[in-house]
PDB file of C-alpha atoms in Angstrom:
ATOM      1  CA  UNK H   1      98.762  14.914 -44.244  1.00 90.00           C
ATOM      2  CA  UNK H   2     101.255  16.589 -47.139  1.00 93.00           C
ATOM      3  CA  UNK H   3     103.865  14.667 -48.370  1.00 95.00           C
ATOM      4  CA  UNK H   4     106.140  17.293 -50.398  1.00 97.00           C
ATOM      5  CA  UNK H   5     109.099  16.058 -53.267  1.00 95.00           C
ATOM      6  CA  UNK H   6     111.536  18.821 -54.081  1.00 95.00           C
ATOM      7  CA  UNK H   7     113.901  18.110 -57.084  1.00 95.00           C
ATOM      8  CA  UNK H   8     115.734  19.883 -59.832  1.00 96.00           C
ATOM      9  CA  UNK H   9     118.549  21.337 -57.059  1.00 95.00           C
ATOM     10  CA  UNK H  10     122.087  21.059 -58.350  1.00 97.00           C
ATOM     11  CA  UNK H  11     125.939  23.172 -58.992  1.00 98.00           C
ATOM     12  CA  UNK H  12     125.284  25.839 -61.367  1.00 98.00           C
ATOM     13  CA  UNK H  13     127.770  29.019 -62.385  1.00 98.00           C
ATOM     14  CA  UNK H  14     127.443  32.397 -61.357  1.00 98.00           C
ATOM     15  CA  UNK H  15     124.737  34.157 -63.601  1.00 98.00           C
ATOM     16  CA  UNK H  16     122.703  30.382 -64.397  1.00 98.00           C
ATOM     17  CA  UNK H  17     119.457  29.536 -64.100  1.00 98.00           C
ATOM     18  CA  UNK H  18     118.063  26.420 -62.148  1.00 98.00           C
ATOM     19  CA  UNK H  19     114.070  25.446 -61.505  1.00 98.00           C
ATOM     20  CA  UNK H  20     113.190  24.061 -58.636  1.00 98.00           C
ATOM     21  CA  UNK H  21     109.946  21.548 -58.734  1.00 98.00           C
ATOM     22  CA  UNK H  22     107.573  21.085 -55.270  1.00 98.00           C
ATOM     23  CA  UNK H  23     105.172  18.214 -55.739  1.00 97.00           C
ATOM     24  CA  UNK H  24     102.384  17.253 -53.081  1.00 96.00           C
ATOM     25  CA  UNK H  25     100.323  14.852 -52.074  1.00 95.00           C
ATOM     26  CA  UNK H  26      97.379  16.743 -52.413  1.00 92.00           C
ATOM     27  CA  UNK H  27      95.867  19.027 -54.163  1.00 91.00           C
ATOM     28  CA  UNK H  28      96.569  23.073 -53.882  1.00 91.00           C
ATOM     29  CA  UNK H  29      93.176  23.781 -53.196  1.00 88.00           C
ATOM     30  CA  UNK H  30      93.741  22.513 -50.673  1.00 89.00           C
ATOM     31  CA  UNK H  31      96.881  23.483 -49.123  1.00 90.00           C
ATOM     32  CA  UNK H  32      96.673  27.383 -47.827  1.00 87.00           C
ATOM     33  CA  UNK H  33     100.339  28.277 -48.614  1.00 90.00           C
ATOM     34  CA  UNK H  34     103.123  26.856 -50.029  1.00 94.00           C
ATOM     35  CA  UNK H  35     106.350  28.698 -50.576  1.00 96.00           C
ATOM     36  CA  UNK H  36     110.215  28.027 -50.927  1.00 98.00           C
ATOM     37  CA  UNK H  37     112.615  28.616 -48.095  1.00 98.00           C
ATOM     38  CA  UNK H  38     116.645  28.116 -47.924  1.00 98.00           C
ATOM     39  CA  UNK H  39     119.344  27.739 -45.328  1.00 98.00           C
ATOM     40  CA  UNK H  40     122.565  28.425 -45.700  1.00 96.00           C
ATOM     41  CA  UNK H  41     125.717  27.311 -43.473  1.00 92.00           C
ATOM     42  CA  UNK H  42     125.299  28.996 -40.269  1.00 94.00           C
ATOM     43  CA  UNK H  43     122.595  30.777 -40.787  1.00 96.00           C
ATOM     44  CA  UNK H  44     118.811  30.639 -40.307  1.00 97.00           C
ATOM     45  CA  UNK H  45     116.138  29.281 -42.134  1.00 97.00           C
ATOM     46  CA  UNK H  46     114.644  32.303 -44.234  1.00 98.00           C
ATOM     47  CA  UNK H  47     111.399  32.647 -47.071  1.00 98.00           C
ATOM     48  CA  UNK H  48     112.322  32.955 -50.010  1.00 98.00           C
ATOM     49  CA  UNK H  49     109.227  32.864 -52.316  1.00 98.00           C
ATOM     50  CA  UNK H  50     105.464  31.898 -51.610  1.00 96.00           C
ATOM     51  CA  UNK H  51     101.801  32.150 -52.606  1.00 93.00           C
ATOM     52  CA  UNK H  52      99.968  33.293 -49.343  1.00 79.00           C
ATOM     53  CA  UNK H  53      97.026  31.922 -48.552  1.00 64.00           C
ATOM     54  CA  UNK H  54      94.908  34.434 -51.373  1.00 60.00           C
ATOM     55  CA  UNK H  55      97.213  33.263 -54.099  1.00 71.00           C
ATOM     56  CA  UNK H  56      99.124  36.389 -53.800  1.00 91.00           C
ATOM     57  CA  UNK H  57     103.039  35.724 -53.845  1.00 94.00           C
ATOM     58  CA  UNK H  58     105.537  37.926 -51.722  1.00 95.00           C
ATOM     59  CA  UNK H  59     109.414  37.470 -52.106  1.00 97.00           C
ATOM     60  CA  UNK H  60     112.622  37.969 -49.816  1.00 97.00           C
ATOM     61  CA  UNK H  61     114.074  41.323 -51.414  1.00 97.00           C
ATOM     62  CA  UNK H  62     117.311  39.136 -52.178  1.00 97.00           C
ATOM     63  CA  UNK H  63     115.682  37.467 -54.552  1.00 98.00           C
ATOM     64  CA  UNK H  64     113.021  39.884 -56.406  1.00 97.00           C
ATOM     65  CA  UNK H  65     113.283  40.849 -60.106  1.00 97.00           C
ATOM     66  CA  UNK H  66     115.292  37.244 -60.570  1.00 98.00           C
ATOM     67  CA  UNK H  67     112.929  34.189 -59.314  1.00 98.00           C
ATOM     68  CA  UNK H  68     109.100  33.560 -59.459  1.00 97.00           C
ATOM     69  CA  UNK H  69     107.217  31.716 -58.141  1.00 96.00           C
ATOM     70  CA  UNK H  70     104.770  29.467 -59.876  1.00 94.00           C
ATOM     71  CA  UNK H  71     102.068  26.846 -59.767  1.00 94.00           C
ATOM     72  CA  UNK H  72     100.777  23.827 -61.851  1.00 95.00           C
ATOM     73  CA  UNK H  73      97.953  22.728 -60.206  1.00 93.00           C
ATOM     74  CA  UNK H  74      97.058  20.065 -62.126  1.00 95.00           C
ATOM     75  CA  UNK H  75     100.562  18.504 -61.467  1.00 96.00           C
ATOM     76  CA  UNK H  76      99.791  19.975 -57.795  1.00 96.00           C
ATOM     77  CA  UNK H  77     103.307  21.202 -58.270  1.00 97.00           C
ATOM     78  CA  UNK H  78     105.208  24.440 -57.179  1.00 97.00           C
ATOM     79  CA  UNK H  79     107.877  26.082 -59.338  1.00 98.00           C
ATOM     80  CA  UNK H  80     111.140  28.472 -58.606  1.00 98.00           C
ATOM     81  CA  UNK H  81     112.394  29.471 -61.476  1.00 98.00           C
ATOM     82  CA  UNK H  82     115.874  31.153 -60.130  1.00 98.00           C
ATOM     83  CA  UNK H  83     117.425  33.524 -62.277  1.00 98.00           C
ATOM     84  CA  UNK H  84     120.627  35.246 -62.504  1.00 98.00           C
ATOM     85  CA  UNK H  85     121.954  33.233 -59.680  1.00 98.00           C
ATOM     86  CA  UNK H  86     124.795  34.857 -57.215  1.00 98.00           C
ATOM     87  CA  UNK H  87     126.932  32.233 -55.020  1.00 97.00           C
ATOM     88  CA  UNK H  88     125.293  33.716 -51.678  1.00 97.00           C
ATOM     89  CA  UNK H  89     122.249  32.131 -53.640  1.00 98.00           C
ATOM     90  CA  UNK H  90     123.808  28.410 -52.436  1.00 98.00           C
ATOM     91  CA  UNK H  91     121.516  26.984 -49.525  1.00 98.00           C
ATOM     92  CA  UNK H  92     119.432  24.156 -49.368  1.00 98.00           C
ATOM     93  CA  UNK H  93     116.358  24.761 -50.325  1.00 98.00           C
ATOM     94  CA  UNK H  94     112.958  23.629 -48.425  1.00 98.00           C
ATOM     95  CA  UNK H  95     109.591  23.152 -50.079  1.00 98.00           C
ATOM     96  CA  UNK H  96     106.777  24.429 -46.872  1.00 97.00           C
ATOM     97  CA  UNK H  97     103.593  23.642 -46.893  1.00 95.00           C
ATOM     98  CA  UNK H  98     100.966  24.903 -44.441  1.00 91.00           C
ATOM     99  CA  UNK H  99      96.917  23.159 -43.396  1.00 91.00           C
ATOM    100  CA  UNK H 100      97.016  24.796 -40.089  1.00 88.00           C
ATOM    101  CA  UNK H 101     100.836  22.729 -39.039  1.00 93.00           C
ATOM    102  CA  UNK H 102     103.246  22.772 -41.440  1.00 95.00           C
ATOM    103  CA  UNK H 103     105.354  20.374 -43.433  1.00 97.00           C
ATOM    104  CA  UNK H 104     108.579  20.419 -44.828  1.00 97.00           C
ATOM    105  CA  UNK H 105     110.222  19.047 -47.878  1.00 96.00           C
ATOM    106  CA  UNK H 106     113.975  17.022 -47.511  1.00 96.00           C
ATOM    107  CA  UNK H 107     115.204  19.816 -49.496  1.00 96.00           C
ATOM    108  CA  UNK H 108     117.457  20.081 -52.307  1.00 97.00           C
ATOM    109  CA  UNK H 109     121.035  22.006 -52.598  1.00 98.00           C
ATOM    110  CA  UNK H 110     121.673  24.631 -55.034  1.00 98.00           C
ATOM    111  CA  UNK H 111     125.432  25.500 -55.386  1.00 98.00           C
ATOM    112  CA  UNK H 112     125.962  28.853 -57.351  1.00 98.00           C
ATOM    113  CA  UNK H 113     130.219  29.096 -57.803  1.00 97.00           C
ATOM    114  CA  UNK H 114     131.726  31.910 -58.415  1.00 94.00           C
TER     115      UNK H 114
END
């Protein structure tokens, strides 16, 4: 079982930055894939950024060049640095861990005002 605790969301003006954190209850080395997803009101949950099983990264086209996913293995934490935020980035952001089955965090709200 994997427990995920997210933090770092909030309200920011367009063009601003936020950094989200996701701390896991077990070593990142024991988790096949880690990533960030988001869900805006009335929309389906979508991939934002992720580490794949081969430690490479992938990003949604809408965030490429603005968002960066990173990890601190010593802290069992994955980060999402979000720069040049836009109002359309407003959503609840979820951390996801894959270890054969999928675990989700509770989500953290990100609101970008215009």
